[in-house]
Amino acid sequence: MTRKRDVPPESLVSDLRRLEEIVRRLEAEEVDLDQALALFEEGVARLRSARDRLSEAETQVARVLENADGTLRVVELDE
């Protein structure tokens, strides 16, 4: 039985803070299996969201960088 948990769009910082909170709860608290699975699912969704945001930012940086003289140049970032 797999449930998909929708996570509202939030900032990268919000995603990272919530991920830290989820990890703390899973490590420190006695949570039942259903709660642990729900936290895990939310954590995976937030991790994907954060990864997507970082990937988008990397793409934007790779597209356009400004030279010192104000001209624009394309720079491919190494992966």
PDB file of N, CA and C in Angstrom:
ATOM      1  N   MET A   1       0.840  -1.170   0.000  1.00  0.00           N
ATOM      2  CA  MET A   1       0.000   0.000   0.000  1.00  0.00           C
ATOM      3  C   MET A   1       0.887   1.235   0.000  1.00  0.00           C
ATOM      4  N   THR A   2       1.012   1.877  -1.128  1.00  0.00           N
ATOM      5  CA  THR A   2       1.854   3.052  -1.249  1.00  0.00           C
ATOM      6  C   THR A   2       0.983   4.290  -1.314  1.00  0.00           C
ATOM      7  N   ARG A   3       1.320   5.274  -0.484  1.00  0.00           N
ATOM      8  CA  ARG A   3       0.605   6.544  -0.502  1.00  0.00           C
ATOM      9  C   ARG A   3       1.548   7.617  -1.000  1.00  0.00           C
ATOM     10  N   LYS A   4       1.041   8.463  -1.882  1.00  0.00           N
ATOM     11  CA  LYS A   4       1.842   9.580  -2.354  1.00  0.00           C
ATOM     12  C   LYS A   4       1.483  10.785  -1.500  1.00  0.00           C
ATOM     13  N   ARG A   5       2.483  11.411  -0.945  1.00  0.00           N
ATOM     14  CA  ARG A   5       2.256  12.558  -0.088  1.00  0.00           C
ATOM     15  C   ARG A   5       2.645  13.812  -0.851  1.00  0.00           C
ATOM     16  N   ASP A   6       1.677  14.694  -1.062  1.00  0.00           N
ATOM     17  CA  ASP A   6       1.949  15.947  -1.748  1.00  0.00           C
ATOM     18  C   ASP A   6       2.533  16.934  -0.754  1.00  0.00           C
ATOM     19  N   VAL A   7       3.604  17.575  -1.162  1.00  0.00           N
ATOM     20  CA  VAL A   7       4.251  18.583  -0.340  1.00  0.00           C
ATOM     21  C   VAL A   7       4.065  19.915  -1.040  1.00  0.00           C
ATOM     22  N   PRO A   8       3.501  20.909  -0.336  1.00  0.00           N
ATOM     23  CA  PRO A   8       3.312  22.199  -0.988  1.00  0.00           C
ATOM     24  C   PRO A   8       4.657  22.832  -1.335  1.00  0.00           C
ATOM     25  N   PRO A   9       4.697  23.614  -2.423  1.00  0.00           N
ATOM     26  CA  PRO A   9       5.954  24.246  -2.787  1.00  0.00           C
ATOM     27  C   PRO A   9       6.382  25.235  -1.714  1.00  0.00           C
ATOM     28  N   GLU A  10       7.582  25.106  -1.282  1.00  0.00           N
ATOM     29  CA  GLU A  10       8.143  25.991  -0.277  1.00  0.00           C
ATOM     30  C   GLU A  10       9.554  26.341  -0.700  1.00  0.00           C
ATOM     31  N   SER A  11      10.191  27.141   0.093  1.00  0.00           N
ATOM     32  CA  SER A  11      11.552  27.529  -0.232  1.00  0.00           C
ATOM     33  C   SER A  11      12.512  26.386   0.072  1.00  0.00           C
ATOM     34  N   LEU A  12      13.675  26.468  -0.513  1.00  0.00           N
ATOM     35  CA  LEU A  12      14.717  25.477  -0.261  1.00  0.00           C
ATOM     36  C   LEU A  12      15.048  25.429   1.225  1.00  0.00           C
ATOM     37  N   VAL A  13      15.147  26.587   1.842  1.00  0.00           N
ATOM     38  CA  VAL A  13      15.464  26.646   3.268  1.00  0.00           C
ATOM     39  C   VAL A  13      14.381  25.948   4.086  1.00  0.00           C
ATOM     40  N   SER A  14      13.128  26.169   3.737  1.00  0.00           N
ATOM     41  CA  SER A  14      12.028  25.507   4.450  1.00  0.00           C
ATOM     42  C   SER A  14      12.107  23.995   4.296  1.00  0.00           C
ATOM     43  N   ASP A  15      12.401  23.545   3.076  1.00  0.00           N
ATOM     44  CA  ASP A  15      12.544  22.102   2.843  1.00  0.00           C
ATOM     45  C   ASP A  15      13.667  21.523   3.696  1.00  0.00           C
ATOM     46  N   LEU A  16      14.802  22.197   3.729  1.00  0.00           N
ATOM     47  CA  LEU A  16      15.946  21.690   4.491  1.00  0.00           C
ATOM     48  C   LEU A  16      15.665  21.691   5.987  1.00  0.00           C
ATOM     49  N   ARG A  17      15.017  22.737   6.478  1.00  0.00           N
ATOM     50  CA  ARG A  17      14.666  22.777   7.909  1.00  0.00           C
ATOM     51  C   ARG A  17      13.715  21.637   8.268  1.00  0.00           C
ATOM     52  N   ARG A  18      12.721  21.416   7.428  1.00  0.00           N
ATOM     53  CA  ARG A  18      11.763  20.343   7.700  1.00  0.00           C
ATOM     54  C   ARG A  18      12.447  18.981   7.628  1.00  0.00           C
ATOM     55  N   LEU A  19      13.370  18.811   6.686  1.00  0.00           N
ATOM     56  CA  LEU A  19      14.120  17.552   6.609  1.00  0.00           C
ATOM     57  C   LEU A  19      14.900  17.310   7.895  1.00  0.00           C
ATOM     58  N   GLU A  20      15.534  18.358   8.422  1.00  0.00           N
ATOM     59  CA  GLU A  20      16.272  18.218   9.684  1.00  0.00           C
ATOM     60  C   GLU A  20      15.340  17.827  10.819  1.00  0.00           C
ATOM     61  N   GLU A  21      14.160  18.431  10.850  1.00  0.00           N
ATOM     62  CA  GLU A  21      13.176  18.106  11.877  1.00  0.00           C
ATOM     63  C   GLU A  21      12.717  16.652  11.754  1.00  0.00           C
ATOM     64  N   ILE A  22      12.480  16.209  10.539  1.00  0.00           N
ATOM     65  CA  ILE A  22      12.059  14.825  10.309  1.00  0.00           C
ATOM     66  C   ILE A  22      13.131  13.857  10.790  1.00  0.00           C
ATOM     67  N   VAL A  23      14.375  14.126  10.456  1.00  0.00           N
ATOM     68  CA  VAL A  23      15.474  13.254  10.886  1.00  0.00           C
ATOM     69  C   VAL A  23      15.545  13.213  12.408  1.00  0.00           C
ATOM     70  N   ARG A  24      15.445  14.377  13.056  1.00  0.00           N
ATOM     71  CA  ARG A  24      15.480  14.416  14.529  1.00  0.00           C
ATOM     72  C   ARG A  24      14.350  13.588  15.123  1.00  0.00           C
ATOM     73  N   ARG A  25      13.152  13.730  14.566  1.00  0.00           N
ATOM     74  CA  ARG A  25      12.017  12.970  15.105  1.00  0.00           C
ATOM     75  C   ARG A  25      12.213  11.476  14.924  1.00  0.00           C
ATOM     76  N   LEU A  26      12.706  11.088  13.761  1.00  0.00           N
ATOM     77  CA  LEU A  26      12.898   9.654  13.514  1.00  0.00           C
ATOM     78  C   LEU A  26      14.015   9.083  14.386  1.00  0.00           C
ATOM     79  N   GLU A  27      15.013   9.888  14.693  1.00  0.00           N
ATOM     80  CA  GLU A  27      16.128   9.411  15.515  1.00  0.00           C
ATOM     81  C   GLU A  27      15.832   9.470  17.009  1.00  0.00           C
ATOM     82  N   ALA A  28      15.082  10.464  17.441  1.00  0.00           N
ATOM     83  CA  ALA A  28      14.957  10.717  18.868  1.00  0.00           C
ATOM     84  C   ALA A  28      13.657  10.228  19.488  1.00  0.00           C
ATOM     85  N   GLU A  29      12.598  10.208  18.749  1.00  0.00           N
ATOM     86  CA  GLU A  29      11.302   9.904  19.338  1.00  0.00           C
ATOM     87  C   GLU A  29      10.868   8.471  19.049  1.00  0.00           C
ATOM     88  N   GLU A  30      10.048   8.007  19.962  1.00  0.00           N
ATOM     89  CA  GLU A  30       9.392   6.728  19.732  1.00  0.00           C
ATOM     90  C   GLU A  30       8.187   7.010  18.839  1.00  0.00           C
ATOM     91  N   VAL A  31       8.290   6.656  17.584  1.00  0.00           N
ATOM     92  CA  VAL A  31       7.168   6.855  16.668  1.00  0.00           C
ATOM     93  C   VAL A  31       6.695   5.490  16.196  1.00  0.00           C
ATOM     94  N   ASP A  32       5.385   5.390  16.022  1.00  0.00           N
ATOM     95  CA  ASP A  32       4.885   4.108  15.538  1.00  0.00           C
ATOM     96  C   ASP A  32       5.194   3.972  14.047  1.00  0.00           C
ATOM     97  N   LEU A  33       4.986   2.795  13.536  1.00  0.00           N
ATOM     98  CA  LEU A  33       5.356   2.487  12.158  1.00  0.00           C
ATOM     99  C   LEU A  33       4.653   3.395  11.155  1.00  0.00           C
ATOM    100  N   ASP A  34       3.361   3.631  11.352  1.00  0.00           N
ATOM    101  CA  ASP A  34       2.626   4.493  10.421  1.00  0.00           C
ATOM    102  C   ASP A  34       3.176   5.912  10.414  1.00  0.00           C
ATOM    103  N   GLN A  35       3.484   6.444  11.596  1.00  0.00           N
ATOM    104  CA  GLN A  35       4.061   7.785  11.676  1.00  0.00           C
ATOM    105  C   GLN A  35       5.438   7.820  11.021  1.00  0.00           C
ATOM    106  N   ALA A  36       6.232   6.798  11.277  1.00  0.00           N
ATOM    107  CA  ALA A  36       7.575   6.741  10.697  1.00  0.00           C
ATOM    108  C   ALA A  36       7.506   6.692   9.173  1.00  0.00           C
ATOM    109  N   LEU A  37       6.586   5.904   8.640  1.00  0.00           N
ATOM    110  CA  LEU A  37       6.430   5.830   7.184  1.00  0.00           C
ATOM    111  C   LEU A  37       5.966   7.163   6.602  1.00  0.00           C
ATOM    112  N   ALA A  38       5.033   7.822   7.286  1.00  0.00           N
ATOM    113  CA  ALA A  38       4.553   9.125   6.811  1.00  0.00           C
ATOM    114  C   ALA A  38       5.682  10.151   6.831  1.00  0.00           C
ATOM    115  N   LEU A  39       6.476  10.150   7.890  1.00  0.00           N
ATOM    116  CA  LEU A  39       7.616  11.071   7.966  1.00  0.00           C
ATOM    117  C   LEU A  39       8.634  10.757   6.879  1.00  0.00           C
ATOM    118  N   PHE A  40       8.885   9.478   6.661  1.00  0.00           N
ATOM    119  CA  PHE A  40       9.830   9.074   5.618  1.00  0.00           C
ATOM    120  C   PHE A  40       9.352   9.538   4.245  1.00  0.00           C
ATOM    121  N   GLU A  41       8.068   9.316   3.946  1.00  0.00           N
ATOM    122  CA  GLU A  41       7.512   9.738   2.654  1.00  0.00           C
ATOM    123  C   GLU A  41       7.619  11.250   2.476  1.00  0.00           C
ATOM    124  N   GLU A  42       7.297  11.996   3.522  1.00  0.00           N
ATOM    125  CA  GLU A  42       7.413  13.449   3.447  1.00  0.00           C
ATOM    126  C   GLU A  42       8.869  13.855   3.240  1.00  0.00           C
ATOM    127  N   GLY A  43       9.768  13.178   3.942  1.00  0.00           N
ATOM    128  CA  GLY A  43      11.190  13.479   3.793  1.00  0.00           C
ATOM    129  C   GLY A  43      11.682  13.248   2.376  1.00  0.00           C
ATOM    130  N   VAL A  44      11.265  12.157   1.777  1.00  0.00           N
ATOM    131  CA  VAL A  44      11.669  11.863   0.395  1.00  0.00           C
ATOM    132  C   VAL A  44      11.121  12.930  -0.547  1.00  0.00           C
ATOM    133  N   ALA A  45       9.868  13.326  -0.360  1.00  0.00           N
ATOM    134  CA  ALA A  45       9.269  14.358  -1.215  1.00  0.00           C
ATOM    135  C   ALA A  45      10.000  15.686  -1.058  1.00  0.00           C
ATOM    136  N   ARG A  46      10.339  16.046   0.162  1.00  0.00           N
ATOM    137  CA  ARG A  46      11.053  17.311   0.388  1.00  0.00           C
ATOM    138  C   ARG A  46      12.480  17.241  -0.145  1.00  0.00           C
ATOM    139  N   LEU A  47      13.109  16.093  -0.031  1.00  0.00           N
ATOM    140  CA  LEU A  47      14.453  15.928  -0.584  1.00  0.00           C
ATOM    141  C   LEU A  47      14.426  16.100  -2.096  1.00  0.00           C
ATOM    142  N   ARG A  48      13.445  15.503  -2.744  1.00  0.00           N
ATOM    143  CA  ARG A  48      13.308  15.662  -4.201  1.00  0.00           C
ATOM    144  C   ARG A  48      13.060  17.122  -4.569  1.00  0.00           C
ATOM    145  N   SER A  49      12.219  17.787  -3.798  1.00  0.00           N
ATOM    146  CA  SER A  49      11.927  19.197  -4.044  1.00  0.00           C
ATOM    147  C   SER A  49      13.193  20.037  -3.917  1.00  0.00           C
ATOM    148  N   ALA A  50      13.967  19.799  -2.872  1.00  0.00           N
ATOM    149  CA  ALA A  50      15.210  20.549  -2.670  1.00  0.00           C
ATOM    150  C   ALA A  50      16.202  20.255  -3.792  1.00  0.00           C
ATOM    151  N   ARG A  51      16.309  18.998  -4.169  1.00  0.00           N
ATOM    152  CA  ARG A  51      17.228  18.620  -5.254  1.00  0.00           C
ATOM    153  C   ARG A  51      16.820  19.288  -6.562  1.00  0.00           C
ATOM    154  N   ASP A  52      15.522  19.327  -6.837  1.00  0.00           N
ATOM    155  CA  ASP A  52      15.033  19.976  -8.057  1.00  0.00           C
ATOM    156  C   ASP A  52      15.339  21.466  -8.054  1.00  0.00           C
ATOM    157  N   ARG A  53      15.151  22.109  -6.907  1.00  0.00           N
ATOM    158  CA  ARG A  53      15.455  23.544  -6.811  1.00  0.00           C
ATOM    159  C   ARG A  53      16.937  23.800  -7.062  1.00  0.00           C
ATOM    160  N   LEU A  54      17.783  22.983  -6.472  1.00  0.00           N
ATOM    161  CA  LEU A  54      19.225  23.151  -6.676  1.00  0.00           C
ATOM    162  C   LEU A  54      19.606  22.905  -8.127  1.00  0.00           C
ATOM    163  N   SER A  55      18.994  21.927  -8.743  1.00  0.00           N
ATOM    164  CA  SER A  55      19.268  21.631 -10.148  1.00  0.00           C
ATOM    165  C   SER A  55      18.844  22.796 -11.041  1.00  0.00           C
ATOM    166  N   GLU A  56      17.683  23.370 -10.747  1.00  0.00           N
ATOM    167  CA  GLU A  56      17.218  24.531 -11.512  1.00  0.00           C
ATOM    168  C   GLU A  56      18.175  25.709 -11.361  1.00  0.00           C
ATOM    169  N   ALA A  57      18.642  25.937 -10.152  1.00  0.00           N
ATOM    170  CA  ALA A  57      19.577  27.039  -9.919  1.00  0.00           C
ATOM    171  C   ALA A  57      20.881  26.803 -10.670  1.00  0.00           C
ATOM    172  N   GLU A  58      21.363  25.581 -10.657  1.00  0.00           N
ATOM    173  CA  GLU A  58      22.593  25.248 -11.374  1.00  0.00           C
ATOM    174  C   GLU A  58      22.417  25.493 -12.874  1.00  0.00           C
ATOM    175  N   THR A  59      21.265  25.130 -13.399  1.00  0.00           N
ATOM    176  CA  THR A  59      20.986  25.346 -14.819  1.00  0.00           C
ATOM    177  C   THR A  59      20.972  26.830 -15.151  1.00  0.00           C
ATOM    178  N   GLN A  60      20.364  27.625 -14.293  1.00  0.00           N
ATOM    179  CA  GLN A  60      20.330  29.069 -14.527  1.00  0.00           C
ATOM    180  C   GLN A  60      21.732  29.661 -14.514  1.00  0.00           C
ATOM    181  N   VAL A  61      22.567  29.231 -13.594  1.00  0.00           N
ATOM    182  CA  VAL A  61      23.940  29.731 -13.521  1.00  0.00           C
ATOM    183  C   VAL A  61      24.709  29.313 -14.761  1.00  0.00           C
ATOM    184  N   ALA A  62      24.486  28.087 -15.216  1.00  0.00           N
ATOM    185  CA  ALA A  62      25.198  27.592 -16.399  1.00  0.00           C
ATOM    186  C   ALA A  62      24.787  28.350 -17.654  1.00  0.00           C
ATOM    187  N   ARG A  63      23.546  28.780 -17.718  1.00  0.00           N
ATOM    188  CA  ARG A  63      23.062  29.476 -18.910  1.00  0.00           C
ATOM    189  C   ARG A  63      23.739  30.825 -19.108  1.00  0.00           C
ATOM    190  N   VAL A  64      23.778  31.586 -18.051  1.00  0.00           N
ATOM    191  CA  VAL A  64      24.244  32.958 -18.232  1.00  0.00           C
ATOM    192  C   VAL A  64      25.120  33.393 -17.063  1.00  0.00           C
ATOM    193  N   LEU A  65      26.323  33.771 -17.392  1.00  0.00           N
ATOM    194  CA  LEU A  65      27.212  34.416 -16.437  1.00  0.00           C
ATOM    195  C   LEU A  65      27.656  35.726 -17.056  1.00  0.00           C
ATOM    196  N   GLU A  66      27.776  36.720 -16.240  1.00  0.00           N
ATOM    197  CA  GLU A  66      28.151  38.028 -16.749  1.00  0.00           C
ATOM    198  C   GLU A  66      29.654  38.226 -16.617  1.00  0.00           C
ATOM    199  N   ASN A  67      30.292  38.661 -17.711  1.00  0.00           N
ATOM    200  CA  ASN A  67      31.707  39.016 -17.687  1.00  0.00           C
ATOM    201  C   ASN A  67      31.875  40.348 -16.961  1.00  0.00           C
ATOM    202  N   ALA A  68      33.093  40.652 -16.595  1.00  0.00           N
ATOM    203  CA  ALA A  68      33.379  41.903 -15.906  1.00  0.00           C
ATOM    204  C   ALA A  68      32.965  43.118 -16.736  1.00  0.00           C
ATOM    205  N   ASP A  69      33.044  43.015 -18.053  1.00  0.00           N
ATOM    206  CA  ASP A  69      32.687  44.152 -18.912  1.00  0.00           C
ATOM    207  C   ASP A  69      31.186  44.243 -19.187  1.00  0.00           C
ATOM    208  N   GLY A  70      30.411  43.362 -18.572  1.00  0.00           N
ATOM    209  CA  GLY A  70      28.965  43.421 -18.729  1.00  0.00           C
ATOM    210  C   GLY A  70      28.401  42.522 -19.809  1.00  0.00           C
ATOM    211  N   THR A  71      29.255  41.937 -20.636  1.00  0.00           N
ATOM    212  CA  THR A  71      28.760  41.019 -21.658  1.00  0.00           C
ATOM    213  C   THR A  71      28.418  39.687 -21.017  1.00  0.00           C
ATOM    214  N   LEU A  72      27.531  38.973 -21.662  1.00  0.00           N
ATOM    215  CA  LEU A  72      27.102  37.689 -21.125  1.00  0.00           C
ATOM    216  C   LEU A  72      27.796  36.562 -21.856  1.00  0.00           C
ATOM    217  N   ARG A  73      28.058  35.499 -21.137  1.00  0.00           N
ATOM    218  CA  ARG A  73      28.670  34.330 -21.749  1.00  0.00           C
ATOM    219  C   ARG A  73      28.013  33.084 -21.165  1.00  0.00           C
ATOM    220  N   VAL A  74      28.020  32.035 -21.936  1.00  0.00           N
ATOM    221  CA  VAL A  74      27.470  30.760 -21.491  1.00  0.00           C
ATOM    222  C   VAL A  74      28.612  29.915 -20.956  1.00  0.00           C
ATOM    223  N   VAL A  75      28.391  29.335 -19.808  1.00  0.00           N
ATOM    224  CA  VAL A  75      29.399  28.488 -19.187  1.00  0.00           C
ATOM    225  C   VAL A  75      28.736  27.170 -18.830  1.00  0.00           C
ATOM    226  N   GLU A  76      29.287  26.094 -19.296  1.00  0.00           N
ATOM    227  CA  GLU A  76      28.789  24.773 -18.934  1.00  0.00           C
ATOM    228  C   GLU A  76      29.459  24.349 -17.636  1.00  0.00           C
ATOM    229  N   LEU A  77      28.662  23.973 -16.663  1.00  0.00           N
ATOM    230  CA  LEU A  77      29.203  23.522 -15.393  1.00  0.00           C
ATOM    231  C   LEU A  77      29.514  22.040 -15.473  1.00  0.00           C
ATOM    232  N   ASP A  78      30.629  21.644 -14.906  1.00  0.00           N
ATOM    233  CA  ASP A  78      30.985  20.227 -14.862  1.00  0.00           C
ATOM    234  C   ASP A  78      30.086  19.525 -13.869  1.00  0.00           C
ATOM    235  N   GLU A  79      29.657  18.335 -14.248  1.00  0.00           N
ATOM    236  CA  GLU A  79      28.802  17.565 -13.351  1.00  0.00           C
ATOM    237  C   GLU A  79      29.614  16.527 -12.632  1.00  0.00           C
TER     238      GLU A  79
END
